[in-house]
Each structure stands twice: as structure tokens, then as C-alpha cells.
PDB file of C-alpha atoms and ligand atoms in Angstrom:
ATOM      1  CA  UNK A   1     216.017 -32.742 123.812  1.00 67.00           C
ATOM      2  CA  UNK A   2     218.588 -30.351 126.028  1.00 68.00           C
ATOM      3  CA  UNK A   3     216.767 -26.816 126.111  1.00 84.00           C
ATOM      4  CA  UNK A   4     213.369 -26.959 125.558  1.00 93.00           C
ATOM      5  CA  UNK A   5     210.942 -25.669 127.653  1.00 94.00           C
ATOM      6  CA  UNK A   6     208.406 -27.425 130.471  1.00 97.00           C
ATOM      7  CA  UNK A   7     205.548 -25.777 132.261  1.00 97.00           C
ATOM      8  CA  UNK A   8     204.350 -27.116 135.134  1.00 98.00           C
ATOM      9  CA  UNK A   9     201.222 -25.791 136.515  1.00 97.00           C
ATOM     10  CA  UNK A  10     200.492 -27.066 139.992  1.00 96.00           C
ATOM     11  CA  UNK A  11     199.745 -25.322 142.954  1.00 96.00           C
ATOM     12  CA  UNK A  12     201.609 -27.436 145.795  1.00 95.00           C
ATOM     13  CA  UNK A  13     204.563 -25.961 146.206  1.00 95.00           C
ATOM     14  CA  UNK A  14     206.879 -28.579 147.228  1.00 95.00           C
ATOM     15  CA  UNK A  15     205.819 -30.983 144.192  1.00 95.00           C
ATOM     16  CA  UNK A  16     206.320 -27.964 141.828  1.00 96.00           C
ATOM     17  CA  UNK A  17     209.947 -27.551 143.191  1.00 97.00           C
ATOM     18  CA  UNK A  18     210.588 -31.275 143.159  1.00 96.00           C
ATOM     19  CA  UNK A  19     209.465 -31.360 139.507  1.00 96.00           C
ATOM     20  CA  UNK A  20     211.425 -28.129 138.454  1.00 97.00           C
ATOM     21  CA  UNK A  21     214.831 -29.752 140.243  1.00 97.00           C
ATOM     22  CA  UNK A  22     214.480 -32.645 138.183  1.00 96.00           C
ATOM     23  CA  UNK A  23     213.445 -31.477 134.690  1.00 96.00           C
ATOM     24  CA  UNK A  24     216.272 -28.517 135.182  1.00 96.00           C
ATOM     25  CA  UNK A  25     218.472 -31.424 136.051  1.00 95.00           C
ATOM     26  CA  UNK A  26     217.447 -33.158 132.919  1.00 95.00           C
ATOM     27  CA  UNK A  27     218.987 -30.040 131.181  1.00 94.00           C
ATOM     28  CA  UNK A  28     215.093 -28.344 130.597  1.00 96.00           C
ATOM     29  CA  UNK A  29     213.883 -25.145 130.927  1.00 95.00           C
ATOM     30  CA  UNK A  30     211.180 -24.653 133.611  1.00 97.00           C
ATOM     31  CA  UNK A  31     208.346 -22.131 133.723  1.00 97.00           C
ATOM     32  CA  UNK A  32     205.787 -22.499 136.719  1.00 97.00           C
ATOM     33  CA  UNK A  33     202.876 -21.434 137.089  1.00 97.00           C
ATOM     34  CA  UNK A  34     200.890 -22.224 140.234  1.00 96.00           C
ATOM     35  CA  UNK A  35     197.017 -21.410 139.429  1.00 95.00           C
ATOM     36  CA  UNK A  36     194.765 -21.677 136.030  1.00 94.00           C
ATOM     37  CA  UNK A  37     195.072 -18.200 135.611  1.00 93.00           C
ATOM     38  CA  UNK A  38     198.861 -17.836 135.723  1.00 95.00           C
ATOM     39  CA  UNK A  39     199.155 -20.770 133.294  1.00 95.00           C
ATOM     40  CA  UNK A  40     196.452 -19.310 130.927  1.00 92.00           C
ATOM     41  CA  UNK A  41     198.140 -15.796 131.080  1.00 92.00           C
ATOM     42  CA  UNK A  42     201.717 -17.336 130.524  1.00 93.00           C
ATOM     43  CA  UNK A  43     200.165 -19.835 127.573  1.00 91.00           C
ATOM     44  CA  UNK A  44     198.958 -16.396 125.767  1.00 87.00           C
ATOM     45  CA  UNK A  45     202.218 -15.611 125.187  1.00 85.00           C
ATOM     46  CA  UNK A  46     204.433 -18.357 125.396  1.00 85.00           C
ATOM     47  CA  UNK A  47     204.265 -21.775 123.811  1.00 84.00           C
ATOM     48  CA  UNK A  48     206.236 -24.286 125.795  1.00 92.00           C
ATOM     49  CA  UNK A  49     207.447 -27.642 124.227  1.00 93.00           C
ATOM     50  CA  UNK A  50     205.585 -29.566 126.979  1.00 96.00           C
ATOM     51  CA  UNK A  51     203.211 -29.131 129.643  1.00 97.00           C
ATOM     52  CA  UNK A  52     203.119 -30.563 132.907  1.00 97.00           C
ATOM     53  CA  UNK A  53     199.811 -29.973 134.448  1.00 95.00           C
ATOM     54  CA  UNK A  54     198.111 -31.116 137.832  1.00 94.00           C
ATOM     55  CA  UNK A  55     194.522 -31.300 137.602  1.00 92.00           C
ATOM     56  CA  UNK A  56     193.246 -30.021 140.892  1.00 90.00           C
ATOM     57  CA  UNK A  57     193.785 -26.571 140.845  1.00 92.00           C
ATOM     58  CA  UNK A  58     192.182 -23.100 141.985  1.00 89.00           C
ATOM     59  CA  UNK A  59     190.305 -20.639 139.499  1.00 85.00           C
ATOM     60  CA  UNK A  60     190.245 -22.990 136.385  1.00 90.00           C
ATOM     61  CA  UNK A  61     191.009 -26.728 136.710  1.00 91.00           C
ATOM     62  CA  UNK A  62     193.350 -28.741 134.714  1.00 93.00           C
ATOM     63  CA  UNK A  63     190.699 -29.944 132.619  1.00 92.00           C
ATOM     64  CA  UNK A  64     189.939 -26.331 131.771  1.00 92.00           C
ATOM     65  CA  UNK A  65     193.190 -25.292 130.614  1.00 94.00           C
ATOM     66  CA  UNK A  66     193.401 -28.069 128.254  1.00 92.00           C
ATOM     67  CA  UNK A  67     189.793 -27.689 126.933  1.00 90.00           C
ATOM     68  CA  UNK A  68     190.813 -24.155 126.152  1.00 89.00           C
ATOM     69  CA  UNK A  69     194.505 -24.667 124.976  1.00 88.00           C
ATOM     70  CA  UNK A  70     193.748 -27.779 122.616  1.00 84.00           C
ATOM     71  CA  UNK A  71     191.636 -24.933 120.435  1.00 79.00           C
ATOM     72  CA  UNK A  72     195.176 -23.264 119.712  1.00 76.00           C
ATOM     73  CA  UNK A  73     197.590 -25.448 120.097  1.00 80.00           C
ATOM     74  CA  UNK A  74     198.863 -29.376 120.220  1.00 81.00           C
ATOM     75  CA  UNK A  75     201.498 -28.901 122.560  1.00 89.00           C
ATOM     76  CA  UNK A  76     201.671 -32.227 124.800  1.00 94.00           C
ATOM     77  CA  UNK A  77     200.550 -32.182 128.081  1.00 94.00           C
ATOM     78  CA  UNK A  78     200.952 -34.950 130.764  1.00 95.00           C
ATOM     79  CA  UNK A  79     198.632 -34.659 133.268  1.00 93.00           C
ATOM     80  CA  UNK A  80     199.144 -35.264 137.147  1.00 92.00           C
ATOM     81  CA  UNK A  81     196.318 -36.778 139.414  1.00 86.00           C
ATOM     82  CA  UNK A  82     196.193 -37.168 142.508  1.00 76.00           C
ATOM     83  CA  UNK A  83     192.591 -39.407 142.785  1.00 63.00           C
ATOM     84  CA  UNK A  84     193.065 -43.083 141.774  1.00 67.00           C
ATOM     85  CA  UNK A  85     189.835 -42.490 140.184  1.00 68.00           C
ATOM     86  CA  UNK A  86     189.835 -43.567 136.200  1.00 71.00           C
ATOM     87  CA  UNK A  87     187.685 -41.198 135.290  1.00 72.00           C
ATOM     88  CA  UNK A  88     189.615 -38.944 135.894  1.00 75.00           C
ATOM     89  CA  UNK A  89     192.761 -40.120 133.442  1.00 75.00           C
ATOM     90  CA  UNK A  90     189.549 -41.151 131.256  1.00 77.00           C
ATOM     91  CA  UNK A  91     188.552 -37.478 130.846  1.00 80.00           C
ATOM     92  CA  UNK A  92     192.356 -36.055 130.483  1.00 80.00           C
ATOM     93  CA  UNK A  93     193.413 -38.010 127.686  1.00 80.00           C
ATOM     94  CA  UNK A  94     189.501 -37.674 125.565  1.00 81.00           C
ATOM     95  CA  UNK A  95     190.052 -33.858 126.024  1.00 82.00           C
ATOM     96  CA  UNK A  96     193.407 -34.436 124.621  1.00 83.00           C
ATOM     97  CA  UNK A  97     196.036 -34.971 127.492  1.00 89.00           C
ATOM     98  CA  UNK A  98     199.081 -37.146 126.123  1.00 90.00           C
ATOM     99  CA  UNK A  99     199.835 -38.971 129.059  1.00 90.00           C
ATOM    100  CA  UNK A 100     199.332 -38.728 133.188  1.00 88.00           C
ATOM    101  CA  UNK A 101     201.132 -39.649 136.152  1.00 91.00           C
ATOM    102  CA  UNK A 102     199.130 -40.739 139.316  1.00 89.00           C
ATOM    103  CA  UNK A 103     200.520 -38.964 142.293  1.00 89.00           C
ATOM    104  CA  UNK A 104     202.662 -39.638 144.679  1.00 89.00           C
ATOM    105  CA  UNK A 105     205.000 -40.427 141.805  1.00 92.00           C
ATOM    106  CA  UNK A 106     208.578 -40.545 141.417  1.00 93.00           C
ATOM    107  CA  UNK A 107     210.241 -37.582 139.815  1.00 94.00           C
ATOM    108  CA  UNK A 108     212.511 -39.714 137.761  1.00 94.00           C
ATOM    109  CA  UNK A 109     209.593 -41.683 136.204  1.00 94.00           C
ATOM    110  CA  UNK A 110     208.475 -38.274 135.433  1.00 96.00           C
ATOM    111  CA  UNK A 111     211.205 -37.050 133.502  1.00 96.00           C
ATOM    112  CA  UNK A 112     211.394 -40.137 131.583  1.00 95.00           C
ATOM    113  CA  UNK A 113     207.628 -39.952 130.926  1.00 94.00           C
ATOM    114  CA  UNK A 114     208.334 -36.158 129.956  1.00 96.00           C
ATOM    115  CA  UNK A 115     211.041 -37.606 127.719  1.00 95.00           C
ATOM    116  CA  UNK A 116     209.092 -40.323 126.249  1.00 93.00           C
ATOM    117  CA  UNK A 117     206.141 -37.564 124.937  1.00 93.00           C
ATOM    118  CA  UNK A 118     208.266 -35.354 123.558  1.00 93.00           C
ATOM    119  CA  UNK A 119     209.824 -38.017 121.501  1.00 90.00           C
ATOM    120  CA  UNK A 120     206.446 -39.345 120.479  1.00 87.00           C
ATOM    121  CA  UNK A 121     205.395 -35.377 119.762  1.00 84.00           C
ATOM    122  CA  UNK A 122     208.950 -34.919 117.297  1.00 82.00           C
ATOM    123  CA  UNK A 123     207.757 -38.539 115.234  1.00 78.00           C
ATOM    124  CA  UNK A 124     204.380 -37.485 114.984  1.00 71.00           C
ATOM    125  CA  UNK A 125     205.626 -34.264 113.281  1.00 65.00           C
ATOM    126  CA  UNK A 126     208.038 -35.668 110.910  1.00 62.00           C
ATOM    127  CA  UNK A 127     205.508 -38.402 109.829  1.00 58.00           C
ATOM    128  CA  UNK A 128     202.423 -36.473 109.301  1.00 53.00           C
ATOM    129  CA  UNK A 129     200.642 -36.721 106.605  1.00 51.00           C
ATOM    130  CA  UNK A 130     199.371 -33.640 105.898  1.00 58.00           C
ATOM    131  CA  UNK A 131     203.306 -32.752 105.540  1.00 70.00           C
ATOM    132  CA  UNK A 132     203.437 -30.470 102.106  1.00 84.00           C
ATOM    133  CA  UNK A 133     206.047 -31.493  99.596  1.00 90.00           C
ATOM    134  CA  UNK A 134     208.995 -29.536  98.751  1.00 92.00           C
ATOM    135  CA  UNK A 135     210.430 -28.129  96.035  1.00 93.00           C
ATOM    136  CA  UNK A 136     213.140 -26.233  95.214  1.00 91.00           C
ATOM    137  CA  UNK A 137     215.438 -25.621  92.358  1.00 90.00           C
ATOM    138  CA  UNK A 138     215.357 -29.251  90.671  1.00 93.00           C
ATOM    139  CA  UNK A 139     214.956 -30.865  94.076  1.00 95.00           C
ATOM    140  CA  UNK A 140     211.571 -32.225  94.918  1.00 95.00           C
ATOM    141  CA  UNK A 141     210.812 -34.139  98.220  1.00 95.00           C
ATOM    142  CA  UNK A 142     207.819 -36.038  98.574  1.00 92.00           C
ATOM    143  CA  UNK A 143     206.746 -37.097 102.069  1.00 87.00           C
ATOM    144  CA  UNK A 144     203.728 -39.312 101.125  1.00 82.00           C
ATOM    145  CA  UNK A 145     205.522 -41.627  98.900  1.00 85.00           C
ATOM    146  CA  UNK A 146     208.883 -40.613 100.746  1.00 88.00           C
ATOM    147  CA  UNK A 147     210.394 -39.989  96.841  1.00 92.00           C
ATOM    148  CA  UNK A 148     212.998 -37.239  96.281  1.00 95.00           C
ATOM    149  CA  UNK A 149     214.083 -36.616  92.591  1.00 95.00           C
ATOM    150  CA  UNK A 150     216.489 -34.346  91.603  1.00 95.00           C
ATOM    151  CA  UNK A 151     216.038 -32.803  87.759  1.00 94.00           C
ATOM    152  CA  UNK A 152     213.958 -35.525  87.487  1.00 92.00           C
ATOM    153  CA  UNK A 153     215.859 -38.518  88.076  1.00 94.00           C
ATOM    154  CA  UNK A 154     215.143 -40.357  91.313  1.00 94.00           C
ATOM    155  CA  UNK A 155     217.351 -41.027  94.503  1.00 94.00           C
ATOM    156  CA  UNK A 156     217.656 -43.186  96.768  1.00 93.00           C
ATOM    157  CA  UNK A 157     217.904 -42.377 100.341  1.00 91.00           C
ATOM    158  CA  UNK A 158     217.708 -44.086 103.793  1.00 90.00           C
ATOM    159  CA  UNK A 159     215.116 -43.393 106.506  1.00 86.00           C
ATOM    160  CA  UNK A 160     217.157 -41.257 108.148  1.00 88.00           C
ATOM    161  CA  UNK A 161     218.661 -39.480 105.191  1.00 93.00           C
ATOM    162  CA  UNK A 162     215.040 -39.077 104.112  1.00 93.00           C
ATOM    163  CA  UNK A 163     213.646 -37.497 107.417  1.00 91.00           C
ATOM    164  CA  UNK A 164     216.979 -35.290 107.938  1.00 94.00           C
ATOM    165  CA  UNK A 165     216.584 -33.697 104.531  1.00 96.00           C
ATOM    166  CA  UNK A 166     213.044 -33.138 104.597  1.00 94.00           C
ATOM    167  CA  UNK A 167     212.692 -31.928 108.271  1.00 92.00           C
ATOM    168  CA  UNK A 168     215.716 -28.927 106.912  1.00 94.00           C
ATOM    169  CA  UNK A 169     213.654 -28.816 103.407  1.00 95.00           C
ATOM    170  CA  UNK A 170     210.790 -28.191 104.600  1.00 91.00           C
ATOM    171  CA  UNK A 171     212.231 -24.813 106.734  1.00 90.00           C
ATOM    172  CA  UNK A 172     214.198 -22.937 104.492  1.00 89.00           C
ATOM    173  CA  UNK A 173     216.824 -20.985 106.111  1.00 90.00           C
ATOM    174  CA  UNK A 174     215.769 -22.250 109.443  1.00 88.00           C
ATOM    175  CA  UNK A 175     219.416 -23.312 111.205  1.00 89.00           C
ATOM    176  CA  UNK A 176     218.972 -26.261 112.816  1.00 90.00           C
ATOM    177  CA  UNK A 177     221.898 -27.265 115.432  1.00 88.00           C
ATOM    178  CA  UNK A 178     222.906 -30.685 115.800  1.00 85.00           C
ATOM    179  CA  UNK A 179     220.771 -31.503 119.028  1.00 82.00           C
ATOM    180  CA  UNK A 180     217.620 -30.614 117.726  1.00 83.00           C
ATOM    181  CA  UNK A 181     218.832 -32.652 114.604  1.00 89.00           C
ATOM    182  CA  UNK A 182     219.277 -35.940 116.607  1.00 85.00           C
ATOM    183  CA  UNK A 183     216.391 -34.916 118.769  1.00 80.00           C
ATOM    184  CA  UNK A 184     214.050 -34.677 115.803  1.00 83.00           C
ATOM    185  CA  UNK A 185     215.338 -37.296 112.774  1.00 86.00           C
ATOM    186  CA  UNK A 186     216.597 -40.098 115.559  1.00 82.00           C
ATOM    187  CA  UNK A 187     214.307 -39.207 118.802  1.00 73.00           C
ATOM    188  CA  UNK A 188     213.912 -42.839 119.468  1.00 56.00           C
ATOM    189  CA  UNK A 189     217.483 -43.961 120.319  1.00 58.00           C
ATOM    190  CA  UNK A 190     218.807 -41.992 123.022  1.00 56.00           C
ATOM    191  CA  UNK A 191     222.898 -42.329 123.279  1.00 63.00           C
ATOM    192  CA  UNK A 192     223.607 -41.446 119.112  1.00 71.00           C
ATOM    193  CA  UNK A 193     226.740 -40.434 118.450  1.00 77.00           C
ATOM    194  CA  UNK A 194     226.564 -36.863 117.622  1.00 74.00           C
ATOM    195  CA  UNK A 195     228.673 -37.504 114.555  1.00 83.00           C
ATOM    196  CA  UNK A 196     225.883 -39.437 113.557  1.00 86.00           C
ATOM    197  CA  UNK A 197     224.683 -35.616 112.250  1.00 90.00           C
ATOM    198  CA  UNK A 198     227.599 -34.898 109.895  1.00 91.00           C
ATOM    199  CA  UNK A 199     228.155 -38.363 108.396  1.00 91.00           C
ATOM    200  CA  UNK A 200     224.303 -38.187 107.540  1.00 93.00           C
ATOM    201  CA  UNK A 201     225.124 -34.421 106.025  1.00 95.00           C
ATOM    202  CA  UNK A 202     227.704 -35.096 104.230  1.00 95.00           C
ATOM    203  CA  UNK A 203     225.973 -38.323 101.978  1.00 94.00           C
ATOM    204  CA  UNK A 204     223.097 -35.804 101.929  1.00 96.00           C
ATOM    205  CA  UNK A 205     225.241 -33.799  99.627  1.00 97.00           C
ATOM    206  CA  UNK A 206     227.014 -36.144  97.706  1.00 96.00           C
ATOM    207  CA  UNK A 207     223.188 -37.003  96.632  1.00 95.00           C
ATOM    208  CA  UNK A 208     222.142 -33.316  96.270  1.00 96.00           C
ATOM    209  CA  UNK A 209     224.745 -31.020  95.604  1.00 95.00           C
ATOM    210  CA  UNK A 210     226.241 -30.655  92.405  1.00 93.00           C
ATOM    211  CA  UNK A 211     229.421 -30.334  94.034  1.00 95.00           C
ATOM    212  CA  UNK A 212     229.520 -31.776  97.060  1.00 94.00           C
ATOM    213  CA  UNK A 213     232.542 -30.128  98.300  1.00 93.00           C
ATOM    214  CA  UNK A 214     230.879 -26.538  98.300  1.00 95.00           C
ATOM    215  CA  UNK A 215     227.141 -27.065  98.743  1.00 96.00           C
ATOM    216  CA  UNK A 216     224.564 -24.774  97.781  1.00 95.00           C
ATOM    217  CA  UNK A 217     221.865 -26.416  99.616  1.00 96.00           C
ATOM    218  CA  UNK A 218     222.391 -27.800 102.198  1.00 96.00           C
ATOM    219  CA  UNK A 219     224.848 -25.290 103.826  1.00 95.00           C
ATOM    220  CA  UNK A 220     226.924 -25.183 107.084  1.00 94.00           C
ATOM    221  CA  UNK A 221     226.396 -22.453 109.165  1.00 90.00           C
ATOM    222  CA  UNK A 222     229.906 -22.396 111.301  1.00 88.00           C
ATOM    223  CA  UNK A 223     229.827 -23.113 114.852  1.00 84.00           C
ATOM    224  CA  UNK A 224     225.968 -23.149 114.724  1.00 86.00           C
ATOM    225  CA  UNK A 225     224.481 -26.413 112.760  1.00 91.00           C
ATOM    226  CA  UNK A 226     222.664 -26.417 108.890  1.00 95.00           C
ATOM    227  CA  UNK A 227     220.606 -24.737 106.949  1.00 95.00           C
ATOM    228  CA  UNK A 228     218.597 -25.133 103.775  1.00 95.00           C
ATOM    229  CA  UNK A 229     218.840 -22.547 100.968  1.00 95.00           C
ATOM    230  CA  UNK A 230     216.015 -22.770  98.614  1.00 90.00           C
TER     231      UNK A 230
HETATM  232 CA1   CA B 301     196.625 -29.488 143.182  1.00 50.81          CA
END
């Protein structure tokens, strides 16, 4: 989860410094933007992998922004509130907000809420179903019935050997490093052992490869992470 990036839109000053402190702490990168405008301008050319937005704000309201970003893009967004009123956290999450935080809230609850979304956002992409198979070379991976055959004759694969080789499949030639491996295929559990990665690589290929000692596949790219070479 180390690197990705958080906007926070929210026009008080000292809560938008409080928030940055602890989500940079947290090893995230922070973007601010203090007005609708300035988030709108910076979400027309930037993406972020999470959006921390107050609702109460001048020129276009949190409500706005995410009436006019969930037309482009699902990027999560957990929404702050300062009004104990429900309808409030009522009309955030039916025009698509993942999650809110009532104000005054604790900055640590926030990064773990932050945490919790983006975990919930990397599942949700593995597992959905609209997920395309793949297949390449004698290797076909199936995410609806979870099935990978190779020349035809079926393997058999964990979960997590499953999700790891379809999340790389499914990007050829996309390098993937190790974090955003664990972040993605074991997003739930939080202290994995990062070896966790190769162990899981390296049964990969004695599945895959024809010779599992120099892949043609699934390839190392040194110092960096893995790759998959259709
Ligand atoms: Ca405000």
C-alpha cells in the first residue's frame, strides 16, 4: 500500500495538515486541494488511488465533485462530515462515496479507514466479474470458473497462486514490484512476509514454465519485481 497517492480536498487548513502528516506518515503520497475547483482541476489530470474529501466546501460541494467524478472514474472516496446529520452520510455513499468519517475524528482512525478502502478497492478488482480471460501461448486463465489450462490439460492452483498469476496475466509486460504484489493478491492480511512473493513465483513456474529454471513467462525483472511476457 506504501506509495500511492491520497487527495484530500478540504478547505480548513489545520485538518488538511493534520490529515497530510498522518497519511505521509503512513508512507502515502499527499495532494491537497483546498476548494471544488482546485480538486476538479487537479482530478482532470491526475487520478489519485484514493480520495479524501470534506463535504462542506466553497465553489462546488463535496457532493458535487463526486456527482461529477463517479461519471469518469471509481476511484474511492471517503467522505468527511462535519454535521451529525444522516442525511448527510445517506446522500455520500447513494452518490457513490465508499466510506465517511464524522468530524472531529481521530487521524489514526483515518488512516486505518483509508487503509481499509483501499484494500476493499484492490479485492473488488481482482474479483470482478467482468474480468476478461487470458490467453496466451497454450496458457489460458479463466477468472469466472477460476480454471487455468495449459495446452489443454488443467492445473491446479491455490487462491493465491490463482489471483497472483492472473492479476500479472492479465497486464502483459506490466512490472509489478513486490509491494503492489502483496498489496493486491494478499490486501487482507497486513504483516506478510515479503518472501511470501517469490515462494508464490517460483511454484507459479514450476506449473507454467516449461523449464522452470529459465522462465519465459513469468519473468524477473532484476532489482525491480515480475513481469508477464505474452
Ligand atoms: Ca469544510
Amino acid at each position: 500500500m506504501k506509495g500511492k497517492t491520497i487527495l484530500i480536498v478540504e478547505d480548513e487548513p489545520s485538518i488538511a495538515e493534520v490529515v497530510s502528516l498522518y497519511l505521509k506518515r503512513a508512507d502515502f503520497k499527499v495532494h491537497h486541494a483546498g476548494d471544488g475547483l482546485a480538486a476538479m482541476a487537479y482530478l482532470e489530470k491526475h487520478i489519485p488511488d484514493l480520495i479524501v474529501m470534506d463535504i462542506m466546501l466553497p465553489e462546488l460541494d463535496g457532493f458535487g465533485i463526486t456527482r461529477w467524478l463517479r461519471e469518469r472514474s471509481q476511484v474511492p472516496i471517503i467522505m468527511l462530515t462535519s454535521r451529525r446529520d444522516e442525511i448527510d452520510r445517506i446522500t455520500g455513499l447513494e452518490l457513490g462515496a465508499d466510506d465517511y468519517v464524522v468530524k472531529p475524528f481521530s487521524p489514526q482512525e483515518l488512516v486505518s479507514r483509508v487503509r481499509a478502502v483501499l484494500r476493499r478497492a484492490a479485492q473488488t478488482e481482482i474479483e470482478t466479474p467482468a474480468a476478461q480471460p487470458v490467453s496466451s501461448g497454450g496458457l489460458s486463465i479463466d477468472p469466472l470458473s477460476r480454471s487455468v489450462t495449459l495446452d489443454g490439460e488443467d492445473l491446479t492452483l491455490t487462491a493465491k497462486e490463482f489471483e497472483l498469476l492472473y492479476l500479472i496475466a492479465s497486464h502483459p509486460n506490466q512490472v509489478f514490484n513486490r509491494n503492489q504484489l502483496l498489496d493486491r493478491v494478499w490486501g487482507e492480511s497486513e504483516y506478510i512476509d515479503p518472501s511470501t512473493v517469490t515462494v508464490h513465483v517460483r511454484r507459479l513456474r514450476e506449473k507454467i514454465e516449461d523449464d522452470p529454471s529459465s522462465p519465459t513467462r513469468l519473468i524477473t525483472v532484476w532489482g525491480v519485481g515480475y513481469k508477464f511476457v505474452p
